[in-house]
Short mmCIF file of C-alpha atoms and ligand atoms in Angstrom, two decimals:
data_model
loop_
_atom_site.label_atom_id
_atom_site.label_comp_id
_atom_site.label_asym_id
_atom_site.label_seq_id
_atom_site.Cartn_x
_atom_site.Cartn_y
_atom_site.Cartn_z
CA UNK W 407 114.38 55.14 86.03
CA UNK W 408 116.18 57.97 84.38
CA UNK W 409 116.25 61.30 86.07
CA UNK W 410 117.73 64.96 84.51
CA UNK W 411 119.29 66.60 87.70
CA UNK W 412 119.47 70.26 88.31
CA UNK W 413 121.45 72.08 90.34
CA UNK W 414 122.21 75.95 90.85
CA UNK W 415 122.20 77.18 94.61
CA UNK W 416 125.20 78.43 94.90
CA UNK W 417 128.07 79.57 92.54
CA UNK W 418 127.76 75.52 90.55
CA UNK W 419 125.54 75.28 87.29
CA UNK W 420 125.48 71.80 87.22
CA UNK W 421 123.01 68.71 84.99
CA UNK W 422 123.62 65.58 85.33
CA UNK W 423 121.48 62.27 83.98
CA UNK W 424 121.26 59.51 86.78
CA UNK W 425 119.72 56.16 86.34
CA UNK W 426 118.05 54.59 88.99
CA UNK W 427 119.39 57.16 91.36
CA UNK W 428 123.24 55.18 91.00
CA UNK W 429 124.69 55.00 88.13
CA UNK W 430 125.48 58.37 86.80
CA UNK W 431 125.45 58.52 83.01
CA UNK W 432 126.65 62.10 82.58
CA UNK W 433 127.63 65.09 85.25
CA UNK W 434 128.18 68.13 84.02
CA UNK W 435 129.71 71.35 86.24
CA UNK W 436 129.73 75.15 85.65
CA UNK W 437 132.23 76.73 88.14
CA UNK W 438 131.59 79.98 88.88
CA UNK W 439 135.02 80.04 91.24
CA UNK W 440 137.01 81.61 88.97
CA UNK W 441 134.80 84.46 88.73
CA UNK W 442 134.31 85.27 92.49
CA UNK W 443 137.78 84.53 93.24
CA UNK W 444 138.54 88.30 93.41
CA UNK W 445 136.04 89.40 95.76
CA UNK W 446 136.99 86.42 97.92
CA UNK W 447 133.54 85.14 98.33
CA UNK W 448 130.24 84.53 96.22
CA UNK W 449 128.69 87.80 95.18
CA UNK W 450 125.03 87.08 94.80
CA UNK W 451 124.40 89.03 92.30
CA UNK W 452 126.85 87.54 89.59
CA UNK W 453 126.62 84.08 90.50
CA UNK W 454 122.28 84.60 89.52
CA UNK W 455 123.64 86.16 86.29
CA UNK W 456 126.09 83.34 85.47
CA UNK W 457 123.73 80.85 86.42
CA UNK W 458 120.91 82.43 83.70
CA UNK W 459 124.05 81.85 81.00
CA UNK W 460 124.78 78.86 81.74
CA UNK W 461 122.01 76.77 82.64
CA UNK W 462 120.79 76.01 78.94
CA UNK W 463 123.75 74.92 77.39
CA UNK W 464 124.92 72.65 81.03
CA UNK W 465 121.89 70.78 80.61
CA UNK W 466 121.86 70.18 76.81
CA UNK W 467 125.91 68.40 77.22
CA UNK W 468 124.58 66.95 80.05
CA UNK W 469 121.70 65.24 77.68
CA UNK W 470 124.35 64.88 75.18
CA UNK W 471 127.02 63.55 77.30
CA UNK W 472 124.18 60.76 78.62
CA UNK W 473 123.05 59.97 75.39
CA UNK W 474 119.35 60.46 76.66
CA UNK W 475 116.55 62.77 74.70
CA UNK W 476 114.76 64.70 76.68
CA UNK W 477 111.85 62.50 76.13
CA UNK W 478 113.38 58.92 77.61
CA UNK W 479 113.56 61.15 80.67
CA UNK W 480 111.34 59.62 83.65
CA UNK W 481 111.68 62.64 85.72
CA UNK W 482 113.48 65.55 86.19
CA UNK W 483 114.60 66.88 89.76
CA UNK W 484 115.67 70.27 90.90
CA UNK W 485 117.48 71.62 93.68
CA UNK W 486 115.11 74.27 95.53
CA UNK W 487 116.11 75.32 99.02
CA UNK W 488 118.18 76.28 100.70
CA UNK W 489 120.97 78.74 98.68
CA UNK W 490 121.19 81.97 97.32
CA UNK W 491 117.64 82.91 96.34
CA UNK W 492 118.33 84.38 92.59
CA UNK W 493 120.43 81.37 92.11
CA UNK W 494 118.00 79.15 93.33
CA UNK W 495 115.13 80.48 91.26
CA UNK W 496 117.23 80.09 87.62
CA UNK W 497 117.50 76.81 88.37
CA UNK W 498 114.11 75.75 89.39
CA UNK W 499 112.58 78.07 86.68
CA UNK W 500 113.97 76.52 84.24
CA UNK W 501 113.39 72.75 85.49
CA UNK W 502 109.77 73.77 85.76
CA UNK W 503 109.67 74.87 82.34
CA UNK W 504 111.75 72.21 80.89
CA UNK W 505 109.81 69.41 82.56
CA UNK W 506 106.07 71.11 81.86
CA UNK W 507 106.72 72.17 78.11
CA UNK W 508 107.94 67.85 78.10
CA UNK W 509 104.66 67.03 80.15
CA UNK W 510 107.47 65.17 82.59
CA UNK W 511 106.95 65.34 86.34
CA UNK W 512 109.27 67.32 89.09
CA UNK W 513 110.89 66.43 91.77
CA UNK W 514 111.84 69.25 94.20
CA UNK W 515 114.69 68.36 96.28
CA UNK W 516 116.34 69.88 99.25
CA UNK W 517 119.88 70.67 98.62
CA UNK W 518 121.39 68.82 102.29
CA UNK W 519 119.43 66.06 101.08
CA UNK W 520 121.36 65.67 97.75
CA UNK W 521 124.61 65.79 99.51
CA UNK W 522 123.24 62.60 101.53
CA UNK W 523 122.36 61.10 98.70
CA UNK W 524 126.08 61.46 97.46
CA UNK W 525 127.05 58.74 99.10
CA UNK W 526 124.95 56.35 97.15
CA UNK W 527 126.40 57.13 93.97
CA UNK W 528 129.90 56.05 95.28
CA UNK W 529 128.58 53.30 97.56
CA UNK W 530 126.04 51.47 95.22
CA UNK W 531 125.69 48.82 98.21
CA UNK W 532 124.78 51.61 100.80
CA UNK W 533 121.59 51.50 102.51
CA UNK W 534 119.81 53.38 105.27
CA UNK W 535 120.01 53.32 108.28
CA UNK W 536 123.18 54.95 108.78
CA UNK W 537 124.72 58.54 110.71
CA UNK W 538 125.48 61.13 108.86
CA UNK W 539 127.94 64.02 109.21
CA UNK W 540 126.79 66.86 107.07
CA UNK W 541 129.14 69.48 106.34
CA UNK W 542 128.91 72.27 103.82
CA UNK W 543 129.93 75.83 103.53
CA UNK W 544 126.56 77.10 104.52
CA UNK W 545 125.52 73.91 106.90
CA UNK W 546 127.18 71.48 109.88
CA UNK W 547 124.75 68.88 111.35
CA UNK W 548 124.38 65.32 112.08
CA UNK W 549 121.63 63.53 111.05
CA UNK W 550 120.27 59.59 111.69
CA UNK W 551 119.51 58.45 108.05
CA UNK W 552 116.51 56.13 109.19
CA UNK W 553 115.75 55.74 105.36
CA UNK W 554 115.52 56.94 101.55
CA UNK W 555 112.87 59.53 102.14
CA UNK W 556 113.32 60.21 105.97
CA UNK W 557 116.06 61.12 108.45
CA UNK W 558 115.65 62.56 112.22
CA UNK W 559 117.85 65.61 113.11
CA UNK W 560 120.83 64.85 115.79
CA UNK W 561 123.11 68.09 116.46
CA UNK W 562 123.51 71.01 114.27
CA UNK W 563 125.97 73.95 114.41
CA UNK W 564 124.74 76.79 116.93
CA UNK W 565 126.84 79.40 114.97
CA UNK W 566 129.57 79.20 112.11
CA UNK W 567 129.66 76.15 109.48
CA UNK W 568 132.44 73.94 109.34
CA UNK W 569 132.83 75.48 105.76
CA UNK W 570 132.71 79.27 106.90
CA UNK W 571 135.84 77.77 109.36
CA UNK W 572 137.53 77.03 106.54
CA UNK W 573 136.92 80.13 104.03
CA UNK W 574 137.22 82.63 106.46
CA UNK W 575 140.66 81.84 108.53
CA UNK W 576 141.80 81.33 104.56
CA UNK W 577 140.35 84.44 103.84
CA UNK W 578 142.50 86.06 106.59
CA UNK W 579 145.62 84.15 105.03
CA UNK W 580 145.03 85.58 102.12
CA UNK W 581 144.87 82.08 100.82
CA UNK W 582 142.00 82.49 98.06
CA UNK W 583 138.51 81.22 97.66
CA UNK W 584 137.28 78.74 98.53
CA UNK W 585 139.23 78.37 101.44
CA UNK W 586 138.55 74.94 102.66
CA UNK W 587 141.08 73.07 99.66
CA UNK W 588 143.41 75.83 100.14
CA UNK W 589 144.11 75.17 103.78
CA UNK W 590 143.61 71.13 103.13
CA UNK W 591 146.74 71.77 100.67
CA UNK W 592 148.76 73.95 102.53
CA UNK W 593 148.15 71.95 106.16
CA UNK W 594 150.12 69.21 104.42
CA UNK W 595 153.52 68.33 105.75
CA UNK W 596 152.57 71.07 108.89
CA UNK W 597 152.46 70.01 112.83
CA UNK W 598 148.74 70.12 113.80
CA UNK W 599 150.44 70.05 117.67
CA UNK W 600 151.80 73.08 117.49
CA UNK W 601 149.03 75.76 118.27
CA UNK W 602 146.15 74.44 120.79
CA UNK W 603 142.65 75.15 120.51
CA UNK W 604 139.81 74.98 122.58
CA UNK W 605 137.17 72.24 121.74
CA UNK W 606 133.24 73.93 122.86
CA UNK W 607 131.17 71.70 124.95
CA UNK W 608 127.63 73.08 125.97
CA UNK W 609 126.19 71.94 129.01
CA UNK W 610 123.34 70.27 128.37
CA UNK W 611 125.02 67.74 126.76
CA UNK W 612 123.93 68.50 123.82
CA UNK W 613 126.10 67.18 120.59
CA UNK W 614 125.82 70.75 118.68
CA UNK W 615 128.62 72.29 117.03
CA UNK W 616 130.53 75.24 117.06
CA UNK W 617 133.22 77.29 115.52
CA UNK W 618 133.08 80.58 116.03
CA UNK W 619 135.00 80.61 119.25
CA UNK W 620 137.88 78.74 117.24
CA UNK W 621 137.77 81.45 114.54
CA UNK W 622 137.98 84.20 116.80
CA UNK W 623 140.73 82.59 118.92
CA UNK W 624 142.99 81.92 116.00
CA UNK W 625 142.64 85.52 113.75
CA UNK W 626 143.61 86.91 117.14
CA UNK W 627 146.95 84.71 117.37
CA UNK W 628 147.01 85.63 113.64
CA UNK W 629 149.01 89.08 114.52
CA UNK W 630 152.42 87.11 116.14
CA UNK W 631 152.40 84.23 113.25
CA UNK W 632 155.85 84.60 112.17
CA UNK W 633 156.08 85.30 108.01
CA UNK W 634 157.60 81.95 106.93
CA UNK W 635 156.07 78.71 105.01
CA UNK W 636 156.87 76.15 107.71
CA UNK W 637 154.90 78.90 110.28
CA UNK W 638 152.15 79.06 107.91
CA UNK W 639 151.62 74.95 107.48
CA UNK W 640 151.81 74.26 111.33
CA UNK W 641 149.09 76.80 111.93
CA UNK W 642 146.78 75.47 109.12
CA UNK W 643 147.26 71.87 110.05
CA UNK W 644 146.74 72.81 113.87
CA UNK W 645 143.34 74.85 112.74
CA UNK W 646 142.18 72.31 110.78
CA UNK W 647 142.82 69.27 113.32
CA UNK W 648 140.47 71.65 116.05
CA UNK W 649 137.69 71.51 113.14
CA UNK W 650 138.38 67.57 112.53
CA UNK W 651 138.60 66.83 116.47
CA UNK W 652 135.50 68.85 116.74
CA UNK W 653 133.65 66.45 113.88
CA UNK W 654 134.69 63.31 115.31
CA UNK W 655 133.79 64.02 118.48
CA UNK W 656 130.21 64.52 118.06
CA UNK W 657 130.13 62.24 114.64
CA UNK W 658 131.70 58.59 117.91
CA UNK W 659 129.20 60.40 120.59
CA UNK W 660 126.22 60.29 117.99
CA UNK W 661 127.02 56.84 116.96
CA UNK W 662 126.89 56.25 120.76
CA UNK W 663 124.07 57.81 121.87
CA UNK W 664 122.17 56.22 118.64
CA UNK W 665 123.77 52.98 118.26
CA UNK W 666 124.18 53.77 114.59
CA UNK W 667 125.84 50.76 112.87
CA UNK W 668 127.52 52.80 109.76
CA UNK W 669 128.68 56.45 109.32
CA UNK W 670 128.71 58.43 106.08
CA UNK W 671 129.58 61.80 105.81
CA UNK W 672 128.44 64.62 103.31
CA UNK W 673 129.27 67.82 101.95
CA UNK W 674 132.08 70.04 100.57
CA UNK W 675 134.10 69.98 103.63
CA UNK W 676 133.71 65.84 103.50
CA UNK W 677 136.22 66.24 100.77
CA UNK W 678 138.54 67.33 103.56
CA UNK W 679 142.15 64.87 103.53
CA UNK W 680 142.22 65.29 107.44
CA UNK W 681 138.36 64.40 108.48
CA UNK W 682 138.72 61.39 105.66
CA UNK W 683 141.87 59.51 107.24
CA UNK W 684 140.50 60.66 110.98
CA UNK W 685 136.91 59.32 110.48
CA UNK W 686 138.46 56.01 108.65
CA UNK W 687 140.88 55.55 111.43
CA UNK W 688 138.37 55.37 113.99
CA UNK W 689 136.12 53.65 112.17
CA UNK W 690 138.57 51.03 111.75
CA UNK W 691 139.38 50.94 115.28
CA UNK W 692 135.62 50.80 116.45
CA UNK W 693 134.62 48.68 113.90
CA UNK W 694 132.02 50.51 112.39
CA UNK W 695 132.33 50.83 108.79
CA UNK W 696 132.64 54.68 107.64
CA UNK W 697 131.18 55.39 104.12
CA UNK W 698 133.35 58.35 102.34
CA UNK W 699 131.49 59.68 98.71
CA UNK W 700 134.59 60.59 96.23
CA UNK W 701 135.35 64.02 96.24
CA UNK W 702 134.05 64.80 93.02
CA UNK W 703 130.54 63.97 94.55
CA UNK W 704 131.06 65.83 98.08
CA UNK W 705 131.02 69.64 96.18
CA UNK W 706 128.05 70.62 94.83
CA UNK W 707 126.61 68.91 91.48
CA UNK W 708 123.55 67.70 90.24
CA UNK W 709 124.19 64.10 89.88
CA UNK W 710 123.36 63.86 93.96
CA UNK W 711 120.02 65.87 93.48
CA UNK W 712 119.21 63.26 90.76
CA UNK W 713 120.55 60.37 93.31
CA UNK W 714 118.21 62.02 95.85
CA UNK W 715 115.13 62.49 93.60
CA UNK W 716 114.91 58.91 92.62
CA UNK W 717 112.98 56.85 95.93
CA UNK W 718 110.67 59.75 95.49
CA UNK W 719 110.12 59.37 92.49
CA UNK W 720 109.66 56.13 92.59
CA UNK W 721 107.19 56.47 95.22
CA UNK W 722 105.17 59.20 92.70
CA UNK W 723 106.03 62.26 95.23
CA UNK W 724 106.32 64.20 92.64
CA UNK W 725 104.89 67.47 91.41
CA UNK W 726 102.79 67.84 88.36
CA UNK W 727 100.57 70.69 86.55
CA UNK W 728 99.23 73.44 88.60
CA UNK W 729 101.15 72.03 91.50
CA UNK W 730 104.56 71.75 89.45
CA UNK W 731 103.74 75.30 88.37
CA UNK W 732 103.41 76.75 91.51
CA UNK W 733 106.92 75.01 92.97
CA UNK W 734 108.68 78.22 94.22
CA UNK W 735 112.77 78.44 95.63
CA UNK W 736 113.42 79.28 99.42
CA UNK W 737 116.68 80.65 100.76
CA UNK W 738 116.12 78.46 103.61
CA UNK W 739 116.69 75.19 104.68
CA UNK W 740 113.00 74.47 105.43
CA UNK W 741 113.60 71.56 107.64
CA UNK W 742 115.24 74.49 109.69
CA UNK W 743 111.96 76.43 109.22
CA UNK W 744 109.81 73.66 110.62
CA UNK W 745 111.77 73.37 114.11
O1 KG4 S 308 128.82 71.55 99.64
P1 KG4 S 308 129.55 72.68 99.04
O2 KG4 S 308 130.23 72.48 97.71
O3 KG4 S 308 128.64 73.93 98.89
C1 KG4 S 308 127.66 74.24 99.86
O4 KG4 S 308 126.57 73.63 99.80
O5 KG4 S 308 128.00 75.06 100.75
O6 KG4 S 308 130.63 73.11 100.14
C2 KG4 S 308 131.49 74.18 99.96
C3 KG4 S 308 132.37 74.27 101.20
C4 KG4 S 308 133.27 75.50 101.20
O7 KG4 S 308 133.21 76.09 102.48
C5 KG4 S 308 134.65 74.91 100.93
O8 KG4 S 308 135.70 75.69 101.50
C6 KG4 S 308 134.54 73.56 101.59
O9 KG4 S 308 133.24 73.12 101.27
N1 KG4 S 308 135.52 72.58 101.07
C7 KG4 S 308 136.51 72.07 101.84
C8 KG4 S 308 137.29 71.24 100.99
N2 KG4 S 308 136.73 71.27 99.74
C9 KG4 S 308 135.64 72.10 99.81
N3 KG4 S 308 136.79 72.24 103.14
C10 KG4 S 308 137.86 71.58 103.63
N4 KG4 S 308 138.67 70.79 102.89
C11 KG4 S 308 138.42 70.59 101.57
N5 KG4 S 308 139.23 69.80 100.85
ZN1 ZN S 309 126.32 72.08 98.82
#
């Protein structure tokens, strides 16, 4: 089964052909980065704009680059919700067109879901049930994975995303957008002992997450950082092992509590050195086998909505005609919505 996947809900233009929702035959990637790297942060507005550009000529090389006409196509799926709503909308108006004007059916996929889905393209062999750690710049749960097309919500954050962590103490740092590589690269070679953070716990032993506390606590011990490099590394690594200690301990308690047998985790953030070798290491040491997607697919693309499109499509839940027509984008996470 051969599916064209589209994906614009943030500041990414990205196509990609996938067949049988594993094997990717062609990923292509319109950053955007370089563009809201001045205002230190997407600006709505532009990214829309970009995306509109872009989006044509993305998904002809990714045709081209896969070797596949548009009419071998089985399927085309599109990310719809949740993201930036004019970024959203290019995207799925121009799958809708693209896959009516080619009489092909749509598949409308929710963007958390295609970051699950990520780790199938690395891990061929993977299949459900499994835990998985979600964490993105706009989203930080943990959901049970119970199987292609269904997965029961575990802990979620109650404030901040793991992401938002990330950009906005590198934002303070002045160390660029995004800021989640930026501290992963300059943490390196720094003592995560040196500064201590506290770890939230609510009391009804929940397993939700939080971070704004930790943000708060460190731009306040931001003002007496001393101005040096070696300063500068020791507080990074120390902020990002209070985000990684956070992960893990809700990712072992979750496994616990749900006697999951395998762990994958998801999301721009999973791309994160620190969570990788943490999450491994315990995994090793528990014996339960961690799944890690390749970094590539962890940041948004289009090859995971593809990945994720595919046991739906299989399954016909697709959208056709009138009802393909009528697919509209939503800023948010409707699974959110639902709750
Ligand atoms: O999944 P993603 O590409 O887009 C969203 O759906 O949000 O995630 C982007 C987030 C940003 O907050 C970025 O700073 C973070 O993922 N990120 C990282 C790393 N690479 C990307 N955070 C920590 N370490 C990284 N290596
Ligand atoms: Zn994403």
């Amino acid at each position: 089964m051969l599916i064209l996947g589209i994906e614009s809900s943030c500041d990414e233009t990205a196509a990609a052909v996938v067949a049988d929702g594993r094997h990717v035959l062609s990923s292509v990637i319109h950053s955007q980065i370089d563009m809201h790297r001045e205002f230190g942060g997407v600006v709505p507005e532009l990214a829309a704009r970009s995306h509109v550009e872009q989006i044509e000529p993305v998904v002809a090389r990714a045709l081209a680059e896969a070797g596949v006409g548009p009419r071998q196509l089985d399927a085309v799926a599109v990310t719809y919700a949740p993201g930036l709503i004019g970024a959203l909308l290019v995207g799925v108006s121009f799958a809708k067109a693209f896959a009516d004007a080619l009489g092909l059916p749509l598949v409308p996929v929710r963007h958390l879901d295609g970051h699950v889905a990520a780790n199938y393209l690395s891990h061929p062999g993977l299949e459900p049930p499994f835990l998985c750690l979600i964490v993105s710049g706009g989203h930080t749960s943990i959901e049970m994975v119970t199987g292609y097309t269904s997965s029961r919500s575990i802990a979620r954050t109650r404030d901040d995303a793991a992401g938002e962590a990330f950009d906005k103490l590198a934002r303070a740092l002045g160390l660029g957008y995004p800021g989640g590589p930026a501290i992963d690269r300059t943490a390196r070679g720094g003592n995560p002992d040196v500064h201590r953070f506290t770890m939230p716990r609510f009391s009804d032993s929940s397993l939700d997450f939080s971070f704004s506390g930790l943000k708060t606590q460190a731009l306040q011990r931001l003002a007496s950082l001393p101005e040096d490099g070696a300063a500068l590394r020791d507080f990074c690594a120390s902020y990002q092992q209070a985000i990684v200690d956070q992960l893990a301990d809700r990712v072992w308690a979750a496994v616990h509590q749900e006697e999951a047998r395998a762990v994958a985790i998801a999301g721009g953030v999973a791309a994160n050195r620190a969570l990788r070798e943490r999450l491994s290491a315990d995994g090793g040491r528990l014996g339960i086998p961690v799944y890690l997607p390749e970094a590539r697919w962890c940041t948004d693309n289009a090859a995971m909505i593809a990945a994720a499109a595919c046991p739906y499509a299989r399954e016909g839940r697709w959208l056709e005609g009138a009802e393909l027509r009528a697919l509209d984008a939503l800023a948010r996470d409707p699974e959110e919505e639902a709750v």
